[in-house]
Amino acid sequence: MRESDFSGSTFNGAYLEKAVAYKANFTGADLSDTLMDRMVLNEANLTNAVLVRSVLTRSDLGGAIIEGADFSDAVLDLPQKQALCKYASGTNPITGVNTRKSLGCGNSRRNAYGSPSSPLLSAPPPKLLDRDGFCDPATGLCDAN
C-alpha cells in the first residue's frame, strides 16, 4: 500500500492488520470500524478521513497528516494519541467533529475519548455516513434518527 492513492475510498469494517501504507493518501476516506492494528502509516495523508471506532493499537502514525480527521471512539495507544495531539487541527467536513476533540486532546481524563468502555463521553456525530445507499446521494449523508 506504499504511496498508494486511496482518497475518497470506503474501507468501513476492513481488516488492514500489519499493512504498510507509508506515504499513502487516505484523504476523505471512510476508515470507520476498521481494524488497523500494527499498521504502518508513517507520513500518510489522513486529511478529512473518518476513523470513527477504528482500532489503531500498536500502529505507527509518525509524521501522518491528520488535519480534519475524525478519531471519535477510535482505539489508539496513549503515546501515539499524545504525539498526534501535538499537531492535531481542523474539523472533519463529513462528521463536523473537531480533530483535537475526537482524539481527546487536553482532556484530563486520558480515556474520555477513544475508549470502548466510555462510548457515551464522545457523542456520535449528528449525521452518519450512508452505508445502505438510501440517503442523500449528493452528500452521502443520512440523518442519525
PDB file of C-alpha atoms in Angstrom:
ATOM      1  CA  MET A   1       0.000   0.000   0.000  1.00  0.00           C
ATOM      2  CA  ARG A   2       3.083   2.264  -0.037  1.00  0.00           C
ATOM      3  CA  GLU A   3       2.453   5.655  -1.666  1.00  0.00           C
ATOM      4  CA  SER A   4      -0.956   4.493  -2.987  1.00  0.00           C
ATOM      5  CA  ASP A   5      -3.892   6.846  -3.521  1.00  0.00           C
ATOM      6  CA  PHE A   6      -6.993   5.783  -1.597  1.00  0.00           C
ATOM      7  CA  SER A   7      -8.530   9.259  -1.404  1.00  0.00           C
ATOM      8  CA  GLY A   8     -12.318   9.127  -1.077  1.00  0.00           C
ATOM      9  CA  SER A   9     -12.312   5.337  -0.688  1.00  0.00           C
ATOM     10  CA  THR A  10     -14.584   3.391   1.658  1.00  0.00           C
ATOM     11  CA  PHE A  11     -12.930   0.872   3.946  1.00  0.00           C
ATOM     12  CA  ASN A  12     -15.572   0.513   6.704  1.00  0.00           C
ATOM     13  CA  GLY A  13     -15.082  -2.700   8.600  1.00  0.00           C
ATOM     14  CA  ALA A  14     -11.965  -3.695   6.644  1.00  0.00           C
ATOM     15  CA  TYR A  15      -9.098  -5.689   8.147  1.00  0.00           C
ATOM     16  CA  LEU A  16      -5.820  -3.888   7.488  1.00  0.00           C
ATOM     17  CA  GLU A  17      -3.713  -5.577  10.165  1.00  0.00           C
ATOM     18  CA  LYS A  18       0.049  -5.149   9.726  1.00  0.00           C
ATOM     19  CA  ALA A  19      -0.444  -3.297   6.435  1.00  0.00           C
ATOM     20  CA  VAL A  20       2.311  -0.927   5.337  1.00  0.00           C
ATOM     21  CA  ALA A  21       0.798   2.299   3.990  1.00  0.00           C
ATOM     22  CA  TYR A  22       3.867   4.561   4.058  1.00  0.00           C
ATOM     23  CA  LYS A  23       3.000   7.924   2.457  1.00  0.00           C
ATOM     24  CA  ALA A  24      -0.389   6.567   1.314  1.00  0.00           C
ATOM     25  CA  ASN A  25      -3.152   9.072   0.589  1.00  0.00           C
ATOM     26  CA  PHE A  26      -6.382   8.465   2.535  1.00  0.00           C
ATOM     27  CA  THR A  27      -7.768  11.995   2.077  1.00  0.00           C
ATOM     28  CA  GLY A  28     -11.523  11.947   2.736  1.00  0.00           C
ATOM     29  CA  ALA A  29     -11.546   8.143   3.079  1.00  0.00           C
ATOM     30  CA  ASP A  30     -14.036   6.341   5.304  1.00  0.00           C
ATOM     31  CA  LEU A  31     -11.976   4.098   7.594  1.00  0.00           C
ATOM     32  CA  SER A  32     -14.663   3.756  10.261  1.00  0.00           C
ATOM     33  CA  ASP A  33     -14.894   0.443  12.132  1.00  0.00           C
ATOM     34  CA  THR A  34     -11.617  -0.655  10.514  1.00  0.00           C
ATOM     35  CA  LEU A  35      -9.099  -2.922  12.226  1.00  0.00           C
ATOM     36  CA  MET A  36      -5.750  -1.208  11.623  1.00  0.00           C
ATOM     37  CA  ASP A  37      -3.760  -2.967  14.334  1.00  0.00           C
ATOM     38  CA  ARG A  38       0.043  -2.718  13.926  1.00  0.00           C
ATOM     39  CA  MET A  39      -0.337  -0.745  10.699  1.00  0.00           C
ATOM     40  CA  VAL A  40       2.453   1.462   9.360  1.00  0.00           C
ATOM     41  CA  LEU A  41       1.006   4.866   8.449  1.00  0.00           C
ATOM     42  CA  ASN A  42       4.192   6.957   8.533  1.00  0.00           C
ATOM     43  CA  GLU A  43       3.689  10.209   6.615  1.00  0.00           C
ATOM     44  CA  ALA A  44       0.269   9.003   5.405  1.00  0.00           C
ATOM     45  CA  ASN A  45      -2.252  11.670   4.449  1.00  0.00           C
ATOM     46  CA  LEU A  46      -5.395  11.243   6.580  1.00  0.00           C
ATOM     47  CA  THR A  47      -6.789  14.716   5.855  1.00  0.00           C
ATOM     48  CA  ASN A  48     -10.565  14.728   6.472  1.00  0.00           C
ATOM     49  CA  ALA A  49     -10.610  10.931   6.887  1.00  0.00           C
ATOM     50  CA  VAL A  50     -13.256   9.312   9.096  1.00  0.00           C
ATOM     51  CA  LEU A  51     -11.665   6.829  11.532  1.00  0.00           C
ATOM     52  CA  VAL A  52     -14.644   6.508  13.896  1.00  0.00           C
ATOM     53  CA  ARG A  53     -14.415   3.366  16.072  1.00  0.00           C
ATOM     54  CA  SER A  54     -11.254   2.188  14.277  1.00  0.00           C
ATOM     55  CA  VAL A  55      -8.668   0.127  16.126  1.00  0.00           C
ATOM     56  CA  LEU A  56      -5.155   1.551  15.684  1.00  0.00           C
ATOM     57  CA  THR A  57      -3.355  -0.233  18.510  1.00  0.00           C
ATOM     58  CA  ARG A  58       0.404  -0.557  18.076  1.00  0.00           C
ATOM     59  CA  SER A  59       0.153   1.347  14.768  1.00  0.00           C
ATOM     60  CA  ASP A  60       2.745   3.929  13.730  1.00  0.00           C
ATOM     61  CA  LEU A  61       1.348   7.272  12.571  1.00  0.00           C
ATOM     62  CA  GLY A  62       4.652   9.145  12.748  1.00  0.00           C
ATOM     63  CA  GLY A  63       4.500  12.236  10.559  1.00  0.00           C
ATOM     64  CA  ALA A  64       0.945  11.473   9.392  1.00  0.00           C
ATOM     65  CA  ILE A  65      -1.152  14.406   8.173  1.00  0.00           C
ATOM     66  CA  ILE A  66      -4.334  14.346  10.274  1.00  0.00           C
ATOM     67  CA  GLU A  67      -5.921  17.744   9.644  1.00  0.00           C
ATOM     68  CA  GLY A  68      -9.707  17.330   9.827  1.00  0.00           C
ATOM     69  CA  ALA A  69      -9.528  13.599  10.624  1.00  0.00           C
ATOM     70  CA  ASP A  70     -12.229  12.236  12.963  1.00  0.00           C
ATOM     71  CA  PHE A  71     -10.898   9.703  15.507  1.00  0.00           C
ATOM     72  CA  SER A  72     -14.100   9.554  17.602  1.00  0.00           C
ATOM     73  CA  ASP A  73     -14.177   6.370  19.699  1.00  0.00           C
ATOM     74  CA  ALA A  74     -11.067   5.067  17.893  1.00  0.00           C
ATOM     75  CA  VAL A  75      -8.675   2.979  19.975  1.00  0.00           C
ATOM     76  CA  LEU A  76      -5.095   4.265  19.921  1.00  0.00           C
ATOM     77  CA  ASP A  77      -2.156   3.673  22.225  1.00  0.00           C
ATOM     78  CA  LEU A  78      -1.718   6.562  24.661  1.00  0.00           C
ATOM     79  CA  PRO A  79       1.788   7.566  23.432  1.00  0.00           C
ATOM     80  CA  GLN A  80       0.530   7.644  19.830  1.00  0.00           C
ATOM     81  CA  LYS A  81      -2.504   9.708  20.853  1.00  0.00           C
ATOM     82  CA  GLN A  82      -0.268  12.167  22.735  1.00  0.00           C
ATOM     83  CA  ALA A  83       2.039  12.506  19.723  1.00  0.00           C
ATOM     84  CA  LEU A  84      -0.909  13.249  17.405  1.00  0.00           C
ATOM     85  CA  CYS A  85      -2.321  15.804  19.849  1.00  0.00           C
ATOM     86  CA  LYS A  86       0.849  17.889  19.466  1.00  0.00           C
ATOM     87  CA  TYR A  87      -0.218  18.934  15.978  1.00  0.00           C
ATOM     88  CA  ALA A  88      -3.869  17.863  15.539  1.00  0.00           C
ATOM     89  CA  SER A  89      -6.080  20.525  13.953  1.00  0.00           C
ATOM     90  CA  GLY A  90      -9.168  21.044  11.839  1.00  0.00           C
ATOM     91  CA  THR A  91     -12.749  19.826  11.762  1.00  0.00           C
ATOM     92  CA  ASN A  92     -13.977  16.909   9.703  1.00  0.00           C
ATOM     93  CA  PRO A  93     -16.294  18.205   6.931  1.00  0.00           C
ATOM     94  CA  ILE A  94     -18.356  14.990   6.908  1.00  0.00           C
ATOM     95  CA  THR A  95     -18.998  14.454  10.631  1.00  0.00           C
ATOM     96  CA  GLY A  96     -18.441  18.036  11.853  1.00  0.00           C
ATOM     97  CA  VAL A  97     -16.190  16.750  14.664  1.00  0.00           C
ATOM     98  CA  ASN A  98     -13.040  18.626  15.676  1.00  0.00           C
ATOM     99  CA  THR A  99      -9.894  16.503  15.286  1.00  0.00           C
ATOM    100  CA  ARG A 100      -8.439  17.501  18.665  1.00  0.00           C
ATOM    101  CA  LYS A 101     -11.735  16.741  20.413  1.00  0.00           C
ATOM    102  CA  SER A 102     -12.056  13.368  18.677  1.00  0.00           C
ATOM    103  CA  LEU A 103      -8.578  12.422  19.969  1.00  0.00           C
ATOM    104  CA  GLY A 104      -9.355  13.663  23.472  1.00  0.00           C
ATOM    105  CA  CYS A 105      -6.502  16.190  23.377  1.00  0.00           C
ATOM    106  CA  GLY A 106      -6.202  18.302  26.506  1.00  0.00           C
ATOM    107  CA  ASN A 107      -8.667  16.114  28.369  1.00  0.00           C
ATOM    108  CA  SER A 108      -7.609  15.447  31.941  1.00  0.00           C
ATOM    109  CA  ARG A 109      -9.334  12.063  31.795  1.00  0.00           C
ATOM    110  CA  ARG A 110      -6.998  10.304  29.409  1.00  0.00           C
ATOM    111  CA  ASN A 111      -9.555   7.779  28.169  1.00  0.00           C
ATOM    112  CA  ALA A 112     -12.521  10.121  27.888  1.00  0.00           C
ATOM    113  CA  TYR A 113     -12.425   9.710  24.106  1.00  0.00           C
ATOM    114  CA  GLY A 114     -11.488   6.659  22.123  1.00  0.00           C
ATOM    115  CA  SER A 115     -12.318   4.088  24.753  1.00  0.00           C
ATOM    116  CA  PRO A 116     -14.865   1.361  24.103  1.00  0.00           C
ATOM    117  CA  SER A 117     -15.673   1.372  27.820  1.00  0.00           C
ATOM    118  CA  SER A 118     -16.827   5.010  27.720  1.00  0.00           C
ATOM    119  CA  PRO A 119     -18.628   5.468  24.399  1.00  0.00           C
ATOM    120  CA  LEU A 120     -21.115   7.970  25.782  1.00  0.00           C
ATOM    121  CA  LEU A 121     -18.441  10.534  26.580  1.00  0.00           C
ATOM    122  CA  SER A 122     -17.857  11.192  22.899  1.00  0.00           C
ATOM    123  CA  ALA A 123     -21.294  11.564  21.387  1.00  0.00           C
ATOM    124  CA  PRO A 124     -21.802  10.261  17.870  1.00  0.00           C
ATOM    125  CA  PRO A 125     -21.845  12.858  15.111  1.00  0.00           C
ATOM    126  CA  PRO A 126     -25.290  14.234  14.188  1.00  0.00           C
ATOM    127  CA  LYS A 127     -25.014  12.640  10.749  1.00  0.00           C
ATOM    128  CA  LEU A 128     -23.647   9.266   9.769  1.00  0.00           C
ATOM    129  CA  LEU A 129     -22.174   8.016   6.532  1.00  0.00           C
ATOM    130  CA  ASP A 130     -24.680   6.330   4.256  1.00  0.00           C
ATOM    131  CA  ARG A 131     -23.941   2.611   4.244  1.00  0.00           C
ATOM    132  CA  ASP A 132     -27.134   1.366   2.614  1.00  0.00           C
ATOM    133  CA  GLY A 133     -27.448   3.747  -0.334  1.00  0.00           C
ATOM    134  CA  PHE A 134     -30.750   5.239   0.894  1.00  0.00           C
ATOM    135  CA  CYS A 135     -29.576   8.699   1.892  1.00  0.00           C
ATOM    136  CA  ASP A 136     -28.754  11.913   0.072  1.00  0.00           C
ATOM    137  CA  PRO A 137     -26.724  10.853  -2.995  1.00  0.00           C
ATOM    138  CA  ALA A 138     -25.253  14.342  -3.366  1.00  0.00           C
ATOM    139  CA  THR A 139     -23.616  14.360   0.062  1.00  0.00           C
ATOM    140  CA  GLY A 140     -23.608  10.664   1.015  1.00  0.00           C
ATOM    141  CA  LEU A 141     -25.090  11.585   4.399  1.00  0.00           C
ATOM    142  CA  CYS A 142     -28.202  10.476   6.232  1.00  0.00           C
ATOM    143  CA  ASP A 143     -29.882  11.514   9.461  1.00  0.00           C
ATOM    144  CA  ALA A 144     -28.909   9.579  12.567  1.00  0.00           C
ATOM    145  CA  ASN A 145     -32.538   9.029  13.622  1.00  0.00           C
TER     146      ASN A 145
END
